[in-house]
Amino acid sequence: EAGVAQSPRYKIIEKRQSVAFWCNPISGHATLYWYQQILGQGPKLLIQFQNNGVVDDSQLPKDRFSAERLKGVDSTLKIQPAKLEDSAVYLCASSLIGGGKQFFGPGTRLTVL
Amino acid sequence: AQTVTQSQPEMSVQEAETVTLSCTYDTSESDYYLFWYKQPPSRQMILVIRQEAYKQQNATENRFSVNFQKAAKSFSLKISDSQLGDAAMYFCAYVNQAGTALIFGKGTTLSVSS
């Protein structure tokens, strides 16, 4: 069974530039999560989707971050414009249902200079 | 709001020995799930073990077992016969019955020496 796929694995940008991350969840998983993991900390939820609807985006900085999950499968997370404090690993996870076991992708390490 | 606390930033163990990682959490809910995830330097978050709060029996997965104390809101992970490959960051996490996202602790870095 294929796992959660993410790309790119690494990205380096200048502050005020824009960047986008892509996630393909495990086939059949209805729930998709984006987490931000700052160095030395545990991951924190940015946004949770159930199929193509948003369940929770209360911690998403909506002035610069946006996310979508078209057709309830793949998802993209965008940052525009990026700030230095956005440097982190962005993890995508999926589960069959909310509350079920979450399976994580390899993450994207973002460095903002 | 739910919180998860891991009070040991770093732990070390020798190969073949046993180590216990601590975790406490705070919630007003009665039904929930608790997890331990392992994150090696590759950053891939790997599920180690899962515990349903309604089950009194402690979960076990090969060399990994938990001590779940619901009244004390404690959820520790015991690794027996430690191996070099166990070296990683370990995160304790909570999710409620309604299926909101995982709430993670700050993690414990485990080093294993030969």
Coordinates of C-alpha atoms in Angstrom, one line a residue:
Chain A
E1 CA 0.0 0.0 0.0
A2 CA 1.4 3.4 -1.0
G3 CA 2.0 5.9 1.8
V4 CA 1.3 9.6 1.9
A5 CA 3.3 11.4 -0.7
Q6 CA 4.6 15.0 -0.4
S7 CA 6.6 17.2 -2.6
P8 CA 9.0 18.9 -2.7
R9 CA 11.1 17.5 0.1
Y10 CA 13.2 20.7 0.5
K11 CA 12.6 24.3 -0.4
I12 CA 14.6 27.4 0.1
I13 CA 13.1 30.8 -0.6
E14 CA 13.6 34.5 0.2
K15 CA 11.2 36.2 2.6
R16 CA 8.2 37.7 0.8
Q17 CA 8.3 35.1 -1.9
S18 CA 5.5 32.5 -2.3
V19 CA 5.7 28.8 -2.1
A20 CA 3.4 25.8 -2.5
F21 CA 3.5 22.3 -1.2
W22 CA 1.6 19.2 -2.5
C23 CA 0.2 16.2 -0.7
N24 CA -1.3 13.0 -2.0
P25 CA -2.9 11.0 0.8
I26 CA -3.4 7.2 1.1
S27 CA -6.1 6.1 -1.3
G28 CA -9.5 6.1 0.3
H29 CA -8.5 8.3 3.2
A30 CA -11.2 10.9 3.7
T31 CA -9.4 13.0 6.2
L32 CA -6.3 15.0 5.4
Y33 CA -4.2 17.2 7.8
W34 CA -1.5 19.7 7.3
Y35 CA 0.8 20.2 10.3
Q36 CA 3.6 22.7 10.9
Q37 CA 6.6 21.5 12.9
I38 CA 9.1 24.1 14.0
L39 CA 12.5 22.8 15.0
G40 CA 12.5 21.3 18.5
Q41 CA 8.7 21.3 18.8
G42 CA 5.9 18.9 18.2
P43 CA 3.7 19.3 15.1
K44 CA 0.8 21.8 15.3
L45 CA -2.3 21.5 13.1
L46 CA -2.7 24.1 10.4
I47 CA -5.8 22.7 8.7
Q48 CA -7.9 19.6 8.6
F49 CA -10.1 18.5 5.6
Q50 CA -12.9 15.9 5.6
N51 CA -13.2 15.0 1.9
N52 CA -13.0 18.4 0.2
G53 CA -14.5 20.4 3.1
V54 CA -12.6 22.2 5.9
V55 CA -13.2 20.8 9.4
D56 CA -10.7 23.0 11.3
D57 CA -8.6 25.9 10.1
S58 CA -8.6 27.9 13.3
Q59 CA -4.7 27.9 13.6
L60 CA -4.1 28.7 9.9
P61 CA -2.7 32.3 9.5
K62 CA -5.2 33.1 6.8
D63 CA -3.5 36.4 5.8
R64 CA -0.7 34.5 4.3
F65 CA -1.5 30.7 4.3
S66 CA -4.1 29.1 2.1
A67 CA -5.0 25.4 1.4
E68 CA -7.3 23.5 -0.8
R69 CA -8.3 19.9 -1.4
L70 CA -10.0 19.7 -4.8
K71 CA -12.0 16.6 -5.5
G72 CA -11.3 15.3 -2.0
V73 CA -8.0 13.8 -2.9
D74 CA -4.8 15.8 -3.4
S75 CA -4.1 18.9 -1.4
T76 CA -2.0 22.0 -1.8
L77 CA -0.8 24.4 0.9
K78 CA 0.4 27.8 -0.1
I79 CA 2.3 30.6 1.7
Q80 CA 2.2 34.1 0.2
P81 CA 4.2 36.1 1.2
A82 CA 6.6 34.0 3.3
K83 CA 8.1 35.2 6.6
L84 CA 11.3 34.1 8.4
E85 CA 9.2 32.5 11.1
D86 CA 7.6 30.2 8.5
S87 CA 10.8 28.1 8.4
A88 CA 9.7 24.7 9.5
V89 CA 8.8 21.2 8.3
Y90 CA 5.4 20.9 6.8
L91 CA 3.8 17.5 7.4
C92 CA 0.8 16.1 5.6
A93 CA -1.1 13.2 7.2
S94 CA -4.2 11.3 6.3
S95 CA -6.7 8.9 8.0
L96 CA -9.7 6.9 7.0
I97 CA -11.9 8.9 9.3
G98 CA -11.3 11.7 11.8
G99 CA -9.8 10.3 15.0
G100 CA -8.5 7.2 13.3
K101 CA -4.8 6.3 12.9
Q102 CA -3.0 9.1 11.1
F103 CA -0.3 8.2 8.6
F104 CA 2.3 10.8 7.8
G105 CA 4.2 11.8 4.7
P106 CA 7.9 12.5 4.7
G107 CA 7.4 16.2 5.1
T108 CA 8.7 19.3 3.3
R109 CA 11.5 21.3 5.0
L110 CA 11.1 25.0 4.2
T111 CA 13.8 27.5 4.8
V112 CA 13.0 31.2 4.5
L113 CA 16.0 33.5 4.2
Chain B
A1 CA -8.3 22.9 25.9
Q2 CA -6.4 19.7 25.7
T3 CA -2.7 19.7 26.4
V4 CA 0.1 17.1 26.2
T5 CA 3.3 17.3 28.3
Q6 CA 6.5 15.5 27.9
S7 CA 8.8 16.5 30.7
Q8 CA 11.9 14.7 29.5
P9 CA 13.6 16.6 26.6
E10 CA 16.3 13.9 26.4
M11 CA 16.8 10.3 27.5
S12 CA 19.6 7.8 26.9
V13 CA 19.7 4.0 27.1
Q14 CA 22.2 1.3 26.4
E15 CA 21.5 -1.4 23.9
A16 CA 19.4 -4.3 25.2
E17 CA 18.3 -2.2 28.2
T18 CA 14.8 -0.9 29.0
V19 CA 13.8 2.7 29.0
T20 CA 10.6 4.5 29.9
L21 CA 9.4 7.8 28.3
S22 CA 6.9 9.8 30.3
C23 CA 3.8 11.7 29.1
T24 CA 0.9 13.4 30.9
Y25 CA -2.1 15.0 29.3
D26 CA -5.0 17.1 30.3
T27 CA -8.6 16.7 29.0
S28 CA -12.1 16.9 30.3
E29 CA -13.3 14.2 27.8
S30 CA -13.9 10.6 28.8
D31 CA -13.4 9.0 25.4
Y32 CA -10.2 9.6 23.4
Y33 CA -7.1 8.0 21.9
L34 CA -3.5 8.3 22.8
F35 CA -0.5 7.6 20.6
W36 CA 3.2 7.4 20.6
Y37 CA 5.0 8.4 17.4
K38 CA 8.6 8.0 16.5
Q39 CA 10.4 10.6 14.3
P40 CA 13.9 9.6 13.2
P41 CA 16.3 12.2 11.5
S42 CA 14.6 11.4 8.2
R43 CA 11.5 13.3 9.7
Q44 CA 9.1 10.5 8.8
M45 CA 6.6 10.3 11.6
I46 CA 6.0 6.6 12.4
L47 CA 3.1 5.3 14.6
V48 CA 4.6 3.2 17.4
I49 CA 1.5 2.4 19.5
R50 CA -2.1 3.4 20.0
Q51 CA -4.3 3.2 23.2
E52 CA -8.1 3.7 23.3
A53 CA -9.1 5.4 26.6
Y54 CA -12.1 3.1 27.2
K55 CA -9.8 0.0 27.3
Q56 CA -8.2 -0.7 30.6
Q57 CA -5.7 -3.1 29.1
N58 CA -2.4 -1.5 28.2
A59 CA -1.5 -1.7 24.5
T60 CA 1.6 -3.7 23.5
E61 CA 3.4 -3.9 20.2
N62 CA 6.4 -6.2 20.2
R63 CA 9.1 -4.5 22.3
F64 CA 6.9 -1.4 22.9
S65 CA 4.3 -1.2 25.7
V66 CA 2.5 1.5 27.5
N67 CA 1.4 2.2 31.0
F68 CA -1.9 4.0 30.7
Q69 CA -3.2 5.5 34.0
K70 CA -6.5 7.2 33.1
A71 CA -7.2 8.7 36.5
A72 CA -3.8 10.2 36.7
K73 CA -3.8 11.2 33.0
S74 CA -0.5 9.5 32.4
F75 CA 0.6 7.6 29.4
S76 CA 4.2 6.3 29.5
L77 CA 6.0 4.3 26.8
K78 CA 8.3 1.4 27.7
I79 CA 10.9 0.2 25.2
S80 CA 12.4 -3.2 26.1
D81 CA 15.6 -4.7 24.6
S82 CA 16.5 -1.3 23.1
Q83 CA 18.2 -1.3 19.7
L84 CA 20.3 1.3 17.9
G85 CA 17.5 1.8 15.5
D86 CA 15.2 3.0 18.3
A87 CA 17.2 6.3 18.5
A88 CA 14.8 9.0 17.5
M89 CA 12.5 11.8 18.7
Y90 CA 9.4 10.3 20.4
F91 CA 6.2 12.2 20.5
C92 CA 3.2 11.6 22.7
A93 CA -0.1 12.6 21.1
Y94 CA -3.8 12.9 21.9
V95 CA -7.0 13.0 19.8
N96 CA -10.6 13.2 21.0
Q97 CA -13.4 10.9 20.0
A98 CA -14.8 13.5 17.6
G99 CA -11.7 13.1 15.5
T100 CA -10.0 16.5 15.7
A101 CA -6.4 16.7 14.8
L102 CA -3.6 15.3 17.0
I103 CA -2.3 17.3 19.8
F104 CA 1.4 16.6 20.3
G105 CA 3.8 17.0 23.2
K106 CA 7.2 18.7 22.6
G107 CA 8.9 15.3 22.2
T108 CA 11.7 13.4 23.9
T109 CA 15.0 12.7 22.1
L110 CA 16.1 9.1 22.8
S111 CA 19.7 8.2 22.2
V112 CA 20.9 4.5 22.3
S113 CA 24.5 3.6 22.9
S114 CA 26.3 0.3 22.2

